[in-house]
CSV table of C-alpha atoms in Angstrom, one decimal:
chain,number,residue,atom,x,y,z
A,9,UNK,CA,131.3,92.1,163.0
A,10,UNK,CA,131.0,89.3,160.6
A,11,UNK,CA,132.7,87.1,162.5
A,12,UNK,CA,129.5,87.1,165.9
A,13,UNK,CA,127.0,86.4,163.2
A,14,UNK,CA,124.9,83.2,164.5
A,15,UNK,CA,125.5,80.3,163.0
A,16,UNK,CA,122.0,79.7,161.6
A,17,UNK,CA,122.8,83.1,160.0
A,18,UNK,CA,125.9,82.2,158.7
A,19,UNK,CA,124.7,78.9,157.6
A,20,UNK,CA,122.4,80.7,155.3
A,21,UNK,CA,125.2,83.2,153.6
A,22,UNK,CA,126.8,80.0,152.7
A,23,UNK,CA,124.0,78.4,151.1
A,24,UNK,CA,122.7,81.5,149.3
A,25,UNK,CA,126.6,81.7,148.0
A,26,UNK,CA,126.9,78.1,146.6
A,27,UNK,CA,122.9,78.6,145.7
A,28,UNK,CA,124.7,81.7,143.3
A,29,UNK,CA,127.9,79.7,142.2
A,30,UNK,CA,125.4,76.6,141.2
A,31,UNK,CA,122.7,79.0,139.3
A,32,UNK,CA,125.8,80.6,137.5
A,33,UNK,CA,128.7,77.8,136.8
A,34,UNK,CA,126.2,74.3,137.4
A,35,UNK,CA,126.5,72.2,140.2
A,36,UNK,CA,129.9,70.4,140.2
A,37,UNK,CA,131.2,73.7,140.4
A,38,UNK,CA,130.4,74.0,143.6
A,39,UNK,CA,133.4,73.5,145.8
A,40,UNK,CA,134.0,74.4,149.5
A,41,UNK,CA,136.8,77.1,148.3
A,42,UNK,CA,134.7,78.4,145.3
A,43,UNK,CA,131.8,78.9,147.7
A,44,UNK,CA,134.4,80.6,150.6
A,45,UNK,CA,135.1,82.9,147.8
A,46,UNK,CA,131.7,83.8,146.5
A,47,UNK,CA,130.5,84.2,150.6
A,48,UNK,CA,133.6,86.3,151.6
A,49,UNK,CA,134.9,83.9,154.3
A,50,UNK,CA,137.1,82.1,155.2
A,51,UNK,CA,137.4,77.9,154.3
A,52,UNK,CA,137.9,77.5,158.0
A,53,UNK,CA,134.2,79.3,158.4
A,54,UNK,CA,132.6,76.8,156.0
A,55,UNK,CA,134.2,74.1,157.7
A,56,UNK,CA,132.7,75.5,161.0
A,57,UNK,CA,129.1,75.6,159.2
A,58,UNK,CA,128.9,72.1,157.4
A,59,UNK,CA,131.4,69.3,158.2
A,60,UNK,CA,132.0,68.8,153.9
A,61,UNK,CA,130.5,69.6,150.9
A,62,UNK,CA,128.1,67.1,150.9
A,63,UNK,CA,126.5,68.6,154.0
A,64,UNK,CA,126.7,72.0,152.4
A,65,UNK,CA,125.0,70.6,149.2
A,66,UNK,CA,122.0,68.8,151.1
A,67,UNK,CA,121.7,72.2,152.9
A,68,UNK,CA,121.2,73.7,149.1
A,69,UNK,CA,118.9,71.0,148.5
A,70,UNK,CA,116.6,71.7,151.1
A,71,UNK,CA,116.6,75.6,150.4
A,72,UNK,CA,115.5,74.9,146.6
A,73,UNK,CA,112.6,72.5,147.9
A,74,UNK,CA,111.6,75.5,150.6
A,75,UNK,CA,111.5,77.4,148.0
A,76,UNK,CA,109.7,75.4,145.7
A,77,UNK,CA,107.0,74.3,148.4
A,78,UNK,CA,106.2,78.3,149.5
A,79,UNK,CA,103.4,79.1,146.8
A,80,UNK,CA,101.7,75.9,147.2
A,81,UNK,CA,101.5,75.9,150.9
A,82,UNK,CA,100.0,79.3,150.5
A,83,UNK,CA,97.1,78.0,148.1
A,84,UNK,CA,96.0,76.1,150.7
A,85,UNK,CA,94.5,79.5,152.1
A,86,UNK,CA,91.7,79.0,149.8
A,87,UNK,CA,89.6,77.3,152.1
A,88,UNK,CA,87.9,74.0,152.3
A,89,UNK,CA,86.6,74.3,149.0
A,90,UNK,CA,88.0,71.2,146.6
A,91,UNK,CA,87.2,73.5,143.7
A,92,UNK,CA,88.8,76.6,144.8
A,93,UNK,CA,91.6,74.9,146.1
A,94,UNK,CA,92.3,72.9,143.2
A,95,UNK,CA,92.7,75.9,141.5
A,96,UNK,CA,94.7,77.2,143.4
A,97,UNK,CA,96.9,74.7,143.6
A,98,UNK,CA,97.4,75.1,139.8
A,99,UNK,CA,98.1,79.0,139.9
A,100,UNK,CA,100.8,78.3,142.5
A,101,UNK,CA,102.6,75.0,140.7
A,102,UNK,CA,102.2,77.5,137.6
A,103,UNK,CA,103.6,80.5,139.6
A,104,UNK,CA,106.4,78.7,141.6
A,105,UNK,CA,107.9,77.1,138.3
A,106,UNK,CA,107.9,80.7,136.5
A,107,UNK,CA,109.5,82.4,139.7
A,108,UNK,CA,111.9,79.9,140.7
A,109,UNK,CA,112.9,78.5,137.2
A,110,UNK,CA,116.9,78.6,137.7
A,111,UNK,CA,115.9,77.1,141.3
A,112,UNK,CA,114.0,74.4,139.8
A,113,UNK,CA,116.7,74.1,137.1
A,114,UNK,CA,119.5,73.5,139.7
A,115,UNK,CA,117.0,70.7,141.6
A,116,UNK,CA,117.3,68.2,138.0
A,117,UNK,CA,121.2,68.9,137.8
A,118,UNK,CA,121.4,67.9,141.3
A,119,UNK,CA,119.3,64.6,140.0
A,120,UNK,CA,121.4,64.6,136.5
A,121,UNK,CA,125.0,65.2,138.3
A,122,UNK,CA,124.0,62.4,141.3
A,123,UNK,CA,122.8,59.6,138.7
A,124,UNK,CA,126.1,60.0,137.0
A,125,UNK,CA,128.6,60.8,139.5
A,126,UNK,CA,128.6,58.5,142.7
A,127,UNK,CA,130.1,61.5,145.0
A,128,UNK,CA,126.5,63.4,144.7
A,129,UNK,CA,124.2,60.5,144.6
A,130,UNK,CA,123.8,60.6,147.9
A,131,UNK,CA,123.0,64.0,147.6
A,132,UNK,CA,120.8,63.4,144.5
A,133,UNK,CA,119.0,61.0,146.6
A,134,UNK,CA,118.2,63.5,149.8
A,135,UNK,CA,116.9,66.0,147.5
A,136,UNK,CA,114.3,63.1,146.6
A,137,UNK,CA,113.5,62.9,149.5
A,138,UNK,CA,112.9,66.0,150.5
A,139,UNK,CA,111.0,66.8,147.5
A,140,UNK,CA,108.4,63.9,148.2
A,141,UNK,CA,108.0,65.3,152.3
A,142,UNK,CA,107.1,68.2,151.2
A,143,UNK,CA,104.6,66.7,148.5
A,144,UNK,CA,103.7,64.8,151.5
A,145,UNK,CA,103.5,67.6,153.8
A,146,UNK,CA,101.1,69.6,151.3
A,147,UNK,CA,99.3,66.5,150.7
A,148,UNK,CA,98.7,66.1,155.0
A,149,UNK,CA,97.9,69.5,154.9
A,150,UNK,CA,95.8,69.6,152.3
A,151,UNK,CA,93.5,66.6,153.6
A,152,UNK,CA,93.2,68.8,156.6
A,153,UNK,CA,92.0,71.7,155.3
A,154,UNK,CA,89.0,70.0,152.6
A,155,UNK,CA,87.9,67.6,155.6
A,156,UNK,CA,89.4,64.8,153.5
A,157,UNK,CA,91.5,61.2,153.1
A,158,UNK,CA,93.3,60.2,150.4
A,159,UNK,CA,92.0,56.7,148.9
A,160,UNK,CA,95.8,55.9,148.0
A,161,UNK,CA,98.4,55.4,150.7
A,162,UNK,CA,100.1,59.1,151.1
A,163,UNK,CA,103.5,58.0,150.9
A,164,UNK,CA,102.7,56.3,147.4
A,165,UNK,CA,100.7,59.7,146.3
A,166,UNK,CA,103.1,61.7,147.5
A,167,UNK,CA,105.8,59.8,145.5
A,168,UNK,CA,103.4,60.1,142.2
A,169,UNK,CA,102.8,63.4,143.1
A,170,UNK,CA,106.1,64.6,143.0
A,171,UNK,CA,107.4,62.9,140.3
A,172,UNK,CA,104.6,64.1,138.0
A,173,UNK,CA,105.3,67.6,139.1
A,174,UNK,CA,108.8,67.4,138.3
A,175,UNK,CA,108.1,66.3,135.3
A,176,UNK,CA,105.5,69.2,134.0
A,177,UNK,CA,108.3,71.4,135.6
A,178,UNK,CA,111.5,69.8,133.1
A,179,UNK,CA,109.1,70.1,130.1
A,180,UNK,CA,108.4,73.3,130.5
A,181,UNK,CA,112.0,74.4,131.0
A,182,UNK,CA,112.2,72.6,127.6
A,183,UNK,CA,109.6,74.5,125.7
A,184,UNK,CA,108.6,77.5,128.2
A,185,UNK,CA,104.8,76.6,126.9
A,186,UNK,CA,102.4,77.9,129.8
A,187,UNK,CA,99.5,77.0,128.8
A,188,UNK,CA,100.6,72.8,128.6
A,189,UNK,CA,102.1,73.5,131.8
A,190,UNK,CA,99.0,74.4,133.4
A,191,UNK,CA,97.0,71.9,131.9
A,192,UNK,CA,99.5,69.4,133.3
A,193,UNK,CA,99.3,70.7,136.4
A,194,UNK,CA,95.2,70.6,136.0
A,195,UNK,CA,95.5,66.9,135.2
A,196,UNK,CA,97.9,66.0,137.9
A,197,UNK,CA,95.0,68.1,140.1
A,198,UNK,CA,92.0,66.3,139.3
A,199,UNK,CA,94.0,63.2,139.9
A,200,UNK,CA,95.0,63.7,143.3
A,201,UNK,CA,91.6,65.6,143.7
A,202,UNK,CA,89.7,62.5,142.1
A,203,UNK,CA,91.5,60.9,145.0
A,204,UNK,CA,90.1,62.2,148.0
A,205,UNK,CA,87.1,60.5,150.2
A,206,UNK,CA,85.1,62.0,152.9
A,207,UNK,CA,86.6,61.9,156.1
């Protein structure tokens, strides 16, 4: 029965639903009754899952930024080559965006709806966050894998990083040109490439 499901489990039904309610109606629709609704539960059984809707919407945030991070984590099977993985890296950013456009779409909202309304700048802020960690993580990971360091300090790159990367991404929700996409992304890569010393 619904009701034995495991929490984790259940935790994710009610992400996934306010993930839908967001992606269809925008972000400050998302209410802990609109989101009951769209799951089939009870309020009680959100209330259960997140102590508010704050804690519900920093769950969603960190579901859009796993998301987001998958493809480029993968490229990092390319080996220890800095071309190859460079390239890679590209493909993915370029693949990611294209796949997870409403995703990504939701991820400025979030940014959009927390600069203007106090109640979700909190929120706003740890989707920042989460987005640079897992810039950072790739970054770590990354370093690993080409036998590298990073000349600039990570936390700093992976700040830059980020932020560059999110801003390719809003462009090209603008004008849905692939080509300049990629060739920011090629850019942004032969930055944090150009970065990198033996280790």
């Amino acid at each position: 029965m619904n009701k034995r499901k495991p929490l984790d489990e259940r935790r994710a039904e009610i992400v996934e639903a306010g993930l839908s309610v967001a992606m269809r109606e925008g972000v400050e629709s998302v209410t802990v009754r609109r989101v009951a609704q769209e799951a089939g539960i009870s309020l009680g059984t959100v209330h259960y899952c997140f102590d508010d809707k704050d804690a519900m919407l920093r769950a969603m945030g960190r579901a859009i930024a796993l998301r987001a991070s998958e493809p480029v984590l993968s490229a990092l099977d390319a080996g220890p080559d800095r071309r190859a993985l460079a390239e890679a890296t590209v493909d993915a950013l370029l693949v990611g965006l294209k796949e997870h456009q409403h995703m990504r779409l939701l991820t400025f909202e979030f940014a959009v709806s927390g600069a203007r309304t106090p109640v979700l700048r909190e929120v706003a802020q740890a989707h920042l966050r989460q987005s640079i960690a897992m810039t950072r993580e790739y970054l770590q990971r990354l370093a690993g894998v080409a036998r590298v360091t990073f000349r600039t300090e990570i936390g700093a790159l992976a700040r830059m990083t980020a932020l560059r990367i999110d801003g390719i991404e809003l462009a090209w929700m603008v004008d849905q040109d692939d080509a300049a996409a990629r060739e920011g992304f090629a850019v942004l890569a032969r930055d944090v490439f150009g970065d990198m010393a033996p280790s």
